[in-house]
Amino acid sequence: MAPEEIRSAVIEILEDIAPDEDLSNLDDAQAFRDQLELDSMDFLDIVMELRKRYRVQVPEEDYNHLNSMGSTVEYLTPKMVDVAV
Amino acid sequence: MISAVKPQPLPPEQRIVITGIGLTAPNGNCLTDFREALLAGVSGVSEYEIRYFGKTLAGICEFDGRRHQTRKDARRGTRAGSIGAYCANESVVDSGVDWENVDKDRVGIYIGVTEHGNVETENEIYEISNFDYDTKFWSHHHNPRTVANNPAGEIAINMGITGPHYTIGAACAAGNAGLIQGAQQLRLGECDLAIAGGVSESIHTFGIFAGFASQGALASHDDPQRASRPFDVNRNGIVVAEGGCLYLLERLSDAQARQAKIYGELVGYAMNTDATDFVLPNPERQSQCIRIALERAGLVADQIDIVSTHATGTASGDTLECAAIRDVFGESENTLINNAKSFIGHSMGAAGSLELAGNLPAFEDGVCHATINIDELDPECALDGLVQNQPREIGRPADYILNNSFGMLGINSVCIIKRFTG
């Protein structure tokens, strides 16, 4: 997957776990928590969905990389380079 | 012998009244619609399919979940929690209480459930079956979804209620048990408003259907709306339903101080236990339970205008409850008998409170709704006063309604509601 495809994949996950949120104006540079009502269980949902959908493992010590869309895509890019679209 | 206590005359701060009702049933999502369906003979049973078990029948609720809950909370929580949040909010709205200014520390939530957690556990096992049963794919939501207090806790979070909240596990007596618990906590001064009753999400667990099928107790019929047929000679089991009914309960003194509309007063109740069998009811204990409730209310059987039966449509359960009713009401000339499961199926943890609610409008309209789907009455269920297929006019507003609700492991519950007359 290319970075833009990873971003779309994360957006799809967010649409499922935060269905009441408007994601159309999400600022990739800003923290998710500053823009969306996400709590720790939601971040665990992101981790779980990445595992289920793409078999990507995000170890607990790396959770801080999921802070914003930008950092998430940057973190996932090497992990998902071989994941088919 | 359980000693009966006669609470009346009680001071107003010990008298418990119903001032709000929120419900969802397979044939109505508010008391008005539910009552209309019961009087019009409208069934809420339809075809249903659930994984592993396949095609069957069920009572399915179609309430507006978005009215009181975000999509995110509905996804995170359970169906029982969503039903609870809907019913609790509706009961508060219906009560007219000034909710914004209510001290939420003084609100208690007491929710009867038949079971909780089966749906969520089955879902997770199904989910990890797609991943070779690797438990790394087991959801972190599983524990908060399956703790036994879940439906009550979801209501608390949804409404910002900071008083006590818990569920009462009481098999299919749970709806009455929740109501009784709420009344007791108000009398004890543990809260000033009680949200009490029962909810059920059981149609979403295949295990309930499979279990009843293995027991030979799951209803089937070519016409879904004719499948739930308590007291009919050709009844062949239970139609499982989901649903909920939560009451807002208050001490009479508080209700009168705010000039609340009062649906009725809980004047008698009882719970006891068969202690004889896991499944088979014991009519001797059921009739004892009814008698204790009557004694506590200071009533004789003939003063009861309507007995709302528990009968689920099983061969033995209906017959045995009829034996218990005949034992208590055999000499009654004024008591009518009906059954709401014939319309909506068995809503399990919600059944007691939901079936009671469907009868409460008789305090105003003086009509006893029917038991539908009786084509040929089982002679063993031929109770005097059984209202068959068409509603019956009492000729005056009902004064007393007695609601039976019984469950597995021999749990029995009875509530008596009086028309409020001051």
XYZ file of C-alpha atoms in Angstrom:
507
model
C 0.000 0.000 0.000
C 1.114 3.514 -0.773
C 0.797 6.226 1.927
C -2.360 7.647 0.354
C -3.937 4.183 0.319
C -2.982 3.681 3.951
C -4.618 6.978 4.786
C -7.824 5.796 3.087
C -7.659 2.551 5.023
C -7.350 4.433 8.320
C -10.229 6.709 7.344
C -12.386 3.637 6.692
C -11.536 2.330 10.146
C -12.341 5.694 11.735
C -15.662 5.807 9.900
C -16.581 2.537 11.578
C -15.387 3.291 15.093
C -16.444 6.949 15.163
C -19.554 6.948 12.959
C -20.880 10.239 14.318
C -17.758 12.202 13.329
C -17.246 14.279 10.196
C -13.888 13.139 8.825
C -13.939 15.208 5.665
C -11.854 18.043 7.125
C -9.438 15.972 9.156
C -6.110 17.762 9.524
C -3.344 15.187 9.165
C -0.913 17.291 11.151
C -3.147 17.683 14.189
C -3.680 15.036 16.870
C -6.780 12.870 16.416
C -7.863 13.679 19.969
C -7.847 17.424 19.235
C -10.254 16.947 16.361
C -12.318 13.888 17.201
C -13.940 12.455 20.301
C -11.672 9.455 20.631
C -10.739 7.736 23.879
C -8.324 4.951 24.732
C -10.829 2.264 23.751
C -11.138 3.858 20.326
C -7.375 3.748 19.842
C -7.459 0.087 20.790
C -10.144 -0.282 18.118
C -7.793 1.233 15.554
C -5.088 -1.232 16.582
C -7.520 -4.151 16.466
C -8.922 -3.209 13.086
C -5.435 -2.873 11.602
C -4.730 -6.355 12.921
C -7.975 -7.826 11.611
C -8.067 -6.138 8.230
C -4.388 -6.004 7.307
C -2.669 -8.361 9.780
C -0.580 -5.410 10.960
C 0.640 -5.642 14.544
C 1.058 -2.417 16.486
C 2.871 -3.174 19.759
C 1.843 -1.174 22.815
C 5.102 0.757 22.907
C 4.293 2.112 19.445
C 0.795 3.400 20.251
C 2.141 6.967 20.421
C 2.708 6.772 16.663
C -1.052 6.738 16.214
C -1.306 10.279 17.536
C -2.294 11.950 14.257
C -3.161 10.835 10.762
C 0.251 12.029 9.552
C 2.204 10.094 12.176
C -0.023 7.050 11.726
C 0.543 6.886 7.983
C 4.255 7.483 8.422
C 4.450 4.684 11.004
C 2.366 2.230 8.967
C 3.975 2.827 5.583
C 6.925 0.417 6.042
C 4.677 -2.098 7.815
C 2.082 -2.107 5.038
C 4.309 -1.809 2.016
C 3.536 -5.388 1.029
C -0.166 -5.239 1.862
C -2.293 -5.472 -1.271
C -4.888 -2.784 -1.849
C -44.022 -20.381 55.435
C -42.985 -16.882 54.456
C -44.698 -14.484 56.755
C -46.794 -11.883 55.015
C -46.651 -8.311 56.065
C -49.455 -5.906 55.410
C -47.915 -2.555 54.547
C -51.084 -0.520 54.291
C -51.940 2.052 55.331
C -48.546 3.446 54.505
C -47.407 7.051 54.813
C -47.019 8.818 51.431
C -43.220 8.568 51.581
C -43.522 4.776 51.666
C -46.090 4.478 48.899
C -44.524 3.865 45.490
C -46.147 5.070 42.283
C -45.404 4.805 38.575
C -45.036 8.227 36.985
C -43.279 7.416 33.707
C -43.193 4.548 31.233
C -40.682 3.970 28.434
C -40.955 0.831 26.387
C -40.160 -0.913 23.176
C -42.077 -3.994 22.140
C -42.214 -5.910 18.860
C -45.579 -4.252 18.191
C -45.063 -0.765 19.579
C -42.419 1.661 20.778
C -44.476 3.631 23.290
C -47.314 2.775 25.629
C -49.967 4.300 23.374
C -48.910 2.293 20.314
C -48.352 -0.879 22.326
C -51.784 -0.621 23.901
C -53.437 0.069 20.551
C -51.777 -3.029 19.088
C -52.902 -5.156 22.032
C -56.492 -3.979 21.705
C -56.459 -4.381 17.916
C -55.004 -7.904 18.045
C -51.805 -6.922 16.249
C -49.001 -9.442 16.617
C -45.359 -8.409 16.603
C -43.924 -11.795 15.688
C -42.117 -12.184 12.386
C -39.696 -14.422 10.532
C -36.139 -14.275 11.766
C -32.814 -15.845 10.978
C -29.764 -16.152 13.183
C -26.365 -17.699 12.476
C -25.886 -21.396 13.137
C -29.524 -21.889 14.077
C -31.043 -20.674 10.818
C -34.615 -19.665 10.173
C -36.979 -19.258 13.071
C -39.465 -16.740 14.466
C -38.959 -13.835 16.829
C -40.391 -10.655 18.219
C -38.139 -7.887 16.882
C -38.158 -4.280 18.091
C -37.699 -1.381 15.708
C -37.356 1.640 17.968
C -35.525 4.798 16.975
C -32.177 4.111 18.592
C -30.740 7.423 17.468
C -33.265 9.378 19.495
C -31.252 8.971 22.683
C -27.950 7.363 21.732
C -25.087 8.147 19.364
C -24.135 5.616 16.738
C -20.773 5.290 18.415
C -22.275 4.395 21.789
C -24.611 1.908 20.138
C -21.647 0.269 18.425
C -19.536 0.206 21.554
C -22.284 -1.078 23.804
C -24.810 -3.870 23.668
C -28.302 -4.252 22.285
C -29.561 -4.546 25.864
C -27.805 -1.279 26.655
C -29.404 0.445 23.675
C -32.847 -0.864 24.578
C -32.236 0.274 28.132
C -31.088 3.743 27.099
C -34.131 4.164 24.868
C -36.623 3.007 27.501
C -35.007 4.929 30.371
C -34.959 8.201 28.444
C -38.516 7.692 27.259
C -39.720 6.994 30.801
C -38.112 10.192 32.076
C -39.576 12.244 29.233
C -42.967 10.640 29.812
C -42.847 11.445 33.529
C -42.500 15.161 32.932
C -39.885 15.347 35.668
C -37.565 18.377 35.441
C -34.662 16.159 34.472
C -32.136 18.919 34.004
C -32.488 19.920 37.631
C -32.766 16.433 39.079
C -29.925 15.506 41.443
C -28.446 12.607 39.469
C -26.785 11.273 42.624
C -30.285 10.439 43.837
C -31.423 8.444 40.805
C -31.167 4.657 40.951
C -31.223 2.231 38.017
C -32.549 -1.299 38.608
C -32.758 -3.387 35.461
C -34.049 -6.943 35.356
C -32.326 -9.302 32.945
C -32.909 -12.942 32.142
C -29.321 -13.341 30.983
C -26.615 -11.032 29.776
C -23.409 -11.644 27.879
C -24.416 -14.556 25.697
C -24.869 -12.337 22.654
C -21.525 -10.621 23.030
C -19.602 -13.810 23.789
C -21.115 -15.597 20.813
C -20.213 -12.627 18.623
C -16.581 -12.697 19.723
C -16.235 -16.435 19.281
C -17.700 -16.080 15.810
C -15.310 -13.221 15.091
C -12.180 -15.107 16.137
C -13.359 -18.152 14.186
C -12.382 -16.056 11.154
C -8.850 -15.892 12.562
C -8.295 -19.553 13.429
C -9.473 -18.872 16.980
C -6.481 -16.683 17.715
C -7.460 -14.771 20.860
C -5.373 -11.787 19.771
C -8.460 -10.907 17.742
C -10.752 -10.986 20.797
C -12.222 -7.532 21.362
C -11.236 -5.269 24.245
C -14.933 -4.351 24.322
C -15.885 -7.854 25.439
C -15.556 -7.326 29.185
C -17.454 -4.026 29.489
C -20.110 -5.475 27.202
C -20.543 -8.641 29.222
C -20.286 -7.530 32.834
C -23.618 -8.311 34.401
C -24.397 -4.665 35.153
C -23.915 -3.659 31.499
C -27.461 -2.601 30.538
C -27.873 -0.551 33.720
C -24.391 0.927 33.402
C -25.001 1.973 29.809
C -28.136 3.802 30.938
C -26.125 5.554 33.657
C -23.467 6.710 31.195
C -26.048 7.734 28.627
C -28.043 9.853 31.085
C -25.319 11.017 33.443
C -26.871 9.201 36.380
C -24.510 8.894 39.340
C -26.684 7.053 41.846
C -26.647 3.265 42.206
C -27.016 1.134 39.096
C -27.161 -2.607 38.739
C -29.034 -5.398 37.073
C -31.148 -8.030 38.747
C -30.612 -11.474 37.252
C -33.936 -13.191 37.716
C -34.560 -15.347 34.634
C -37.937 -14.506 33.149
C -39.208 -13.051 36.406
C -36.722 -10.227 35.946
C -39.085 -7.503 34.739
C -41.126 -7.729 37.913
C -37.974 -8.171 39.981
C -36.527 -4.919 38.647
C -39.739 -3.103 39.475
C -39.779 -4.564 42.987
C -36.135 -3.664 43.541
C -36.766 -0.084 42.499
C -39.683 0.217 44.906
C -37.676 -1.267 47.757
C -34.765 1.100 47.203
C -37.115 4.090 47.169
C -38.641 2.917 50.447
C -35.181 2.549 51.924
C -34.324 6.083 50.885
C -31.452 4.926 48.673
C -32.703 7.101 45.822
C -35.438 9.617 45.032
C -36.188 8.441 41.502
C -35.916 4.828 40.398
C -35.637 3.701 36.796
C -36.804 0.129 37.100
C -38.063 -2.751 34.993
C -36.487 -5.155 32.545
C -34.796 -5.453 29.164
C -33.913 -8.288 26.825
C -31.575 -8.706 23.874
C -31.952 -12.477 23.821
C -33.033 -12.823 20.184
C -29.436 -12.013 19.244
C -28.014 -15.163 20.789
C -28.472 -18.349 18.799
C -27.996 -20.282 22.025
C -31.386 -19.232 23.370
C -33.124 -20.551 20.258
C -31.021 -23.704 20.093
C -31.521 -24.337 23.783
C -35.295 -24.035 23.590
C -35.306 -26.157 20.428
C -33.317 -28.907 22.140
C -35.753 -28.702 25.022
C -38.672 -29.125 22.610
C -39.910 -25.706 23.693
C -39.403 -23.484 20.636
C -42.548 -22.473 18.764
C -43.026 -23.002 15.058
C -45.925 -22.137 12.780
C -46.443 -21.452 9.088
C -47.866 -18.054 9.999
C -45.427 -16.245 12.320
C -48.202 -14.159 13.841
C -50.023 -17.312 14.936
C -46.993 -18.997 16.471
C -47.234 -17.658 20.003
C -50.391 -19.303 21.303
C -50.535 -19.752 25.067
C -53.487 -21.834 26.285
C -54.283 -23.162 22.790
C -54.355 -26.934 22.605
C -51.950 -26.853 19.636
C -49.354 -24.581 21.215
C -45.866 -25.877 20.593
C -43.495 -23.605 22.463
C -41.972 -20.198 22.966
C -41.440 -17.386 20.473
C -38.387 -15.501 21.707
C -38.651 -11.722 21.638
C -36.506 -8.735 22.475
C -37.843 -5.677 24.225
C -37.730 -3.438 27.217
C -39.954 -1.580 29.606
C -38.623 0.759 32.267
C -40.733 2.642 34.752
C -39.947 5.846 36.501
C -40.908 5.169 40.104
C -41.293 7.735 42.823
C -42.483 7.958 46.370
C -46.055 9.221 46.348
C -45.071 12.258 48.422
C -42.542 13.323 45.766
C -44.898 12.622 42.870
C -47.671 14.653 44.478
C -45.308 17.506 45.307
C -44.590 17.963 41.613
C -48.181 17.175 40.592
C -47.057 14.255 38.480
C -49.327 12.114 36.372
C -49.659 8.796 38.210
C -50.212 5.596 36.232
C -50.759 3.436 39.296
C -49.457 2.429 42.686
C -47.513 -0.710 43.513
C -49.564 -1.977 46.432
C -48.370 -5.552 46.630
C -45.588 -7.752 45.452
C -43.944 -11.044 46.231
C -41.065 -13.211 45.121
C -40.484 -16.796 46.141
C -38.834 -19.969 44.892
C -40.014 -23.417 43.824
C -36.821 -25.188 44.942
C -37.970 -28.230 42.986
C -36.724 -28.223 39.382
C -34.430 -26.403 36.979
C -37.148 -25.892 34.378
C -40.507 -27.301 35.403
C -42.628 -24.799 37.349
C -44.238 -25.646 40.649
C -47.839 -24.385 40.788
C -47.979 -24.733 44.548
C -45.211 -22.141 44.901
C -46.662 -19.953 42.163
C -50.022 -19.791 43.921
C -48.224 -19.157 47.201
C -46.421 -16.225 45.569
C -49.720 -14.794 44.325
C -51.289 -15.183 47.757
C -48.401 -13.429 49.496
C -48.745 -10.490 47.105
C -52.493 -10.346 47.716
C -52.026 -10.492 51.460
C -49.430 -7.732 51.414
C -51.818 -5.603 49.385
C -54.627 -6.369 51.798
C -56.734 -7.815 48.992
C -58.775 -10.913 48.313
C -58.556 -12.605 44.920
C -61.901 -11.371 43.652
C -60.758 -7.755 43.948
C -58.238 -8.291 41.157
C -59.746 -7.142 37.867
C -57.023 -8.454 35.553
C -54.450 -11.198 35.948
C -51.691 -10.795 33.380
C -50.367 -14.320 33.027
C -46.800 -15.398 32.448
C -47.774 -18.331 30.164
C -45.228 -18.746 27.385
C -46.914 -21.278 25.132
C -45.234 -24.419 26.401
C -47.288 -27.518 27.086
C -46.484 -27.894 30.751
C -45.754 -24.290 31.746
C -49.166 -22.995 30.690
C -51.024 -25.865 32.331
C -49.169 -25.512 35.601
C -49.676 -21.741 35.776
C -53.367 -22.301 35.097
C -53.442 -24.707 38.039
C -51.875 -22.033 40.234
C -54.324 -19.383 39.021
C -57.275 -21.710 39.438
C -56.129 -22.410 42.980
C -56.185 -18.710 43.895
C -58.848 -17.294 41.581
C -61.106 -20.342 41.162
C -63.892 -18.697 43.145
C -63.380 -15.203 41.725
C -66.299 -13.821 39.789
C -64.783 -10.539 38.685
C -61.268 -11.465 37.651
C -60.342 -11.463 33.965
C -57.231 -13.220 32.716
C -55.069 -12.400 29.701
C -51.664 -12.930 28.128
C -49.458 -10.511 26.186
C -46.976 -13.120 24.947
C -49.604 -14.251 22.472
C -48.956 -10.910 20.713
C -45.240 -10.318 21.109
C -43.680 -13.614 22.124
C -41.603 -14.014 25.236
C -39.507 -10.935 25.829
C -37.600 -12.704 28.613
C -36.122 -10.149 31.016
C -38.512 -7.487 29.759
C -41.606 -9.686 29.892
C -42.784 -8.856 33.404
C -42.577 -5.103 33.093
C -43.705 -4.980 29.451
C -46.746 -7.174 29.979
C -47.749 -5.156 33.023
C -47.464 -1.921 31.061
C -49.781 -3.212 28.348
C -52.493 -3.615 30.961
C -52.100 -0.343 32.859
C -54.325 1.680 30.482
C -57.210 -0.473 31.751
C -57.204 1.887 34.728
C -58.605 4.459 32.334
C -60.318 2.656 29.471
C -61.724 -0.254 31.467
C -60.764 -2.814 28.835
C -58.952 -6.089 29.357
C -56.890 -6.944 26.289
C -57.200 -10.453 24.975
C -55.064 -13.522 24.644
C -54.910 -14.031 20.886
C -54.346 -17.177 18.837
C -56.645 -19.399 20.868
C -58.315 -21.456 18.140
C -59.046 -24.396 20.391
C -58.713 -23.820 24.108
C -56.789 -26.485 25.982
C -59.319 -27.865 28.489
C -56.614 -27.766 31.147
C -56.255 -24.028 30.531
C -59.989 -23.295 30.516
C -59.921 -20.682 33.253
C -63.063 -18.774 34.078
C -62.383 -15.198 33.069
C -59.839 -16.007 30.355
C -60.268 -13.306 27.724
C -59.925 -15.060 24.389
C -59.120 -13.438 21.060
C -61.152 -10.263 21.565
C -60.710 -7.635 24.271
C -63.396 -7.443 26.902
C -65.000 -4.417 28.522
C -64.848 -4.527 32.285
C -67.661 -2.008 32.475
C -65.675 0.429 34.610
C -62.027 1.389 35.020
C -60.000 -1.478 36.420
C -58.969 -1.070 40.048
C -56.307 -3.747 40.463
C -53.990 -5.532 38.021
C -51.946 -8.530 39.102
C -48.932 -9.417 36.995
C -47.332 -12.881 37.059
C -43.764 -13.388 35.924
C -41.954 -16.667 36.483
C -38.605 -18.089 35.429
C -36.234 -20.991 35.289
C -34.745 -22.389 38.480
C -38.155 -21.828 40.004
C -38.113 -18.067 40.474
C -41.571 -16.556 40.910
C -42.636 -12.929 41.046
C -45.973 -11.168 41.342
C -46.772 -7.460 41.311
C -50.114 -5.832 42.062
C -50.784 -2.337 40.766
C -53.725 -0.273 41.989
C -55.477 2.459 40.058
C -54.441 5.631 41.773
C -57.324 7.242 43.580
C -55.472 9.481 45.975
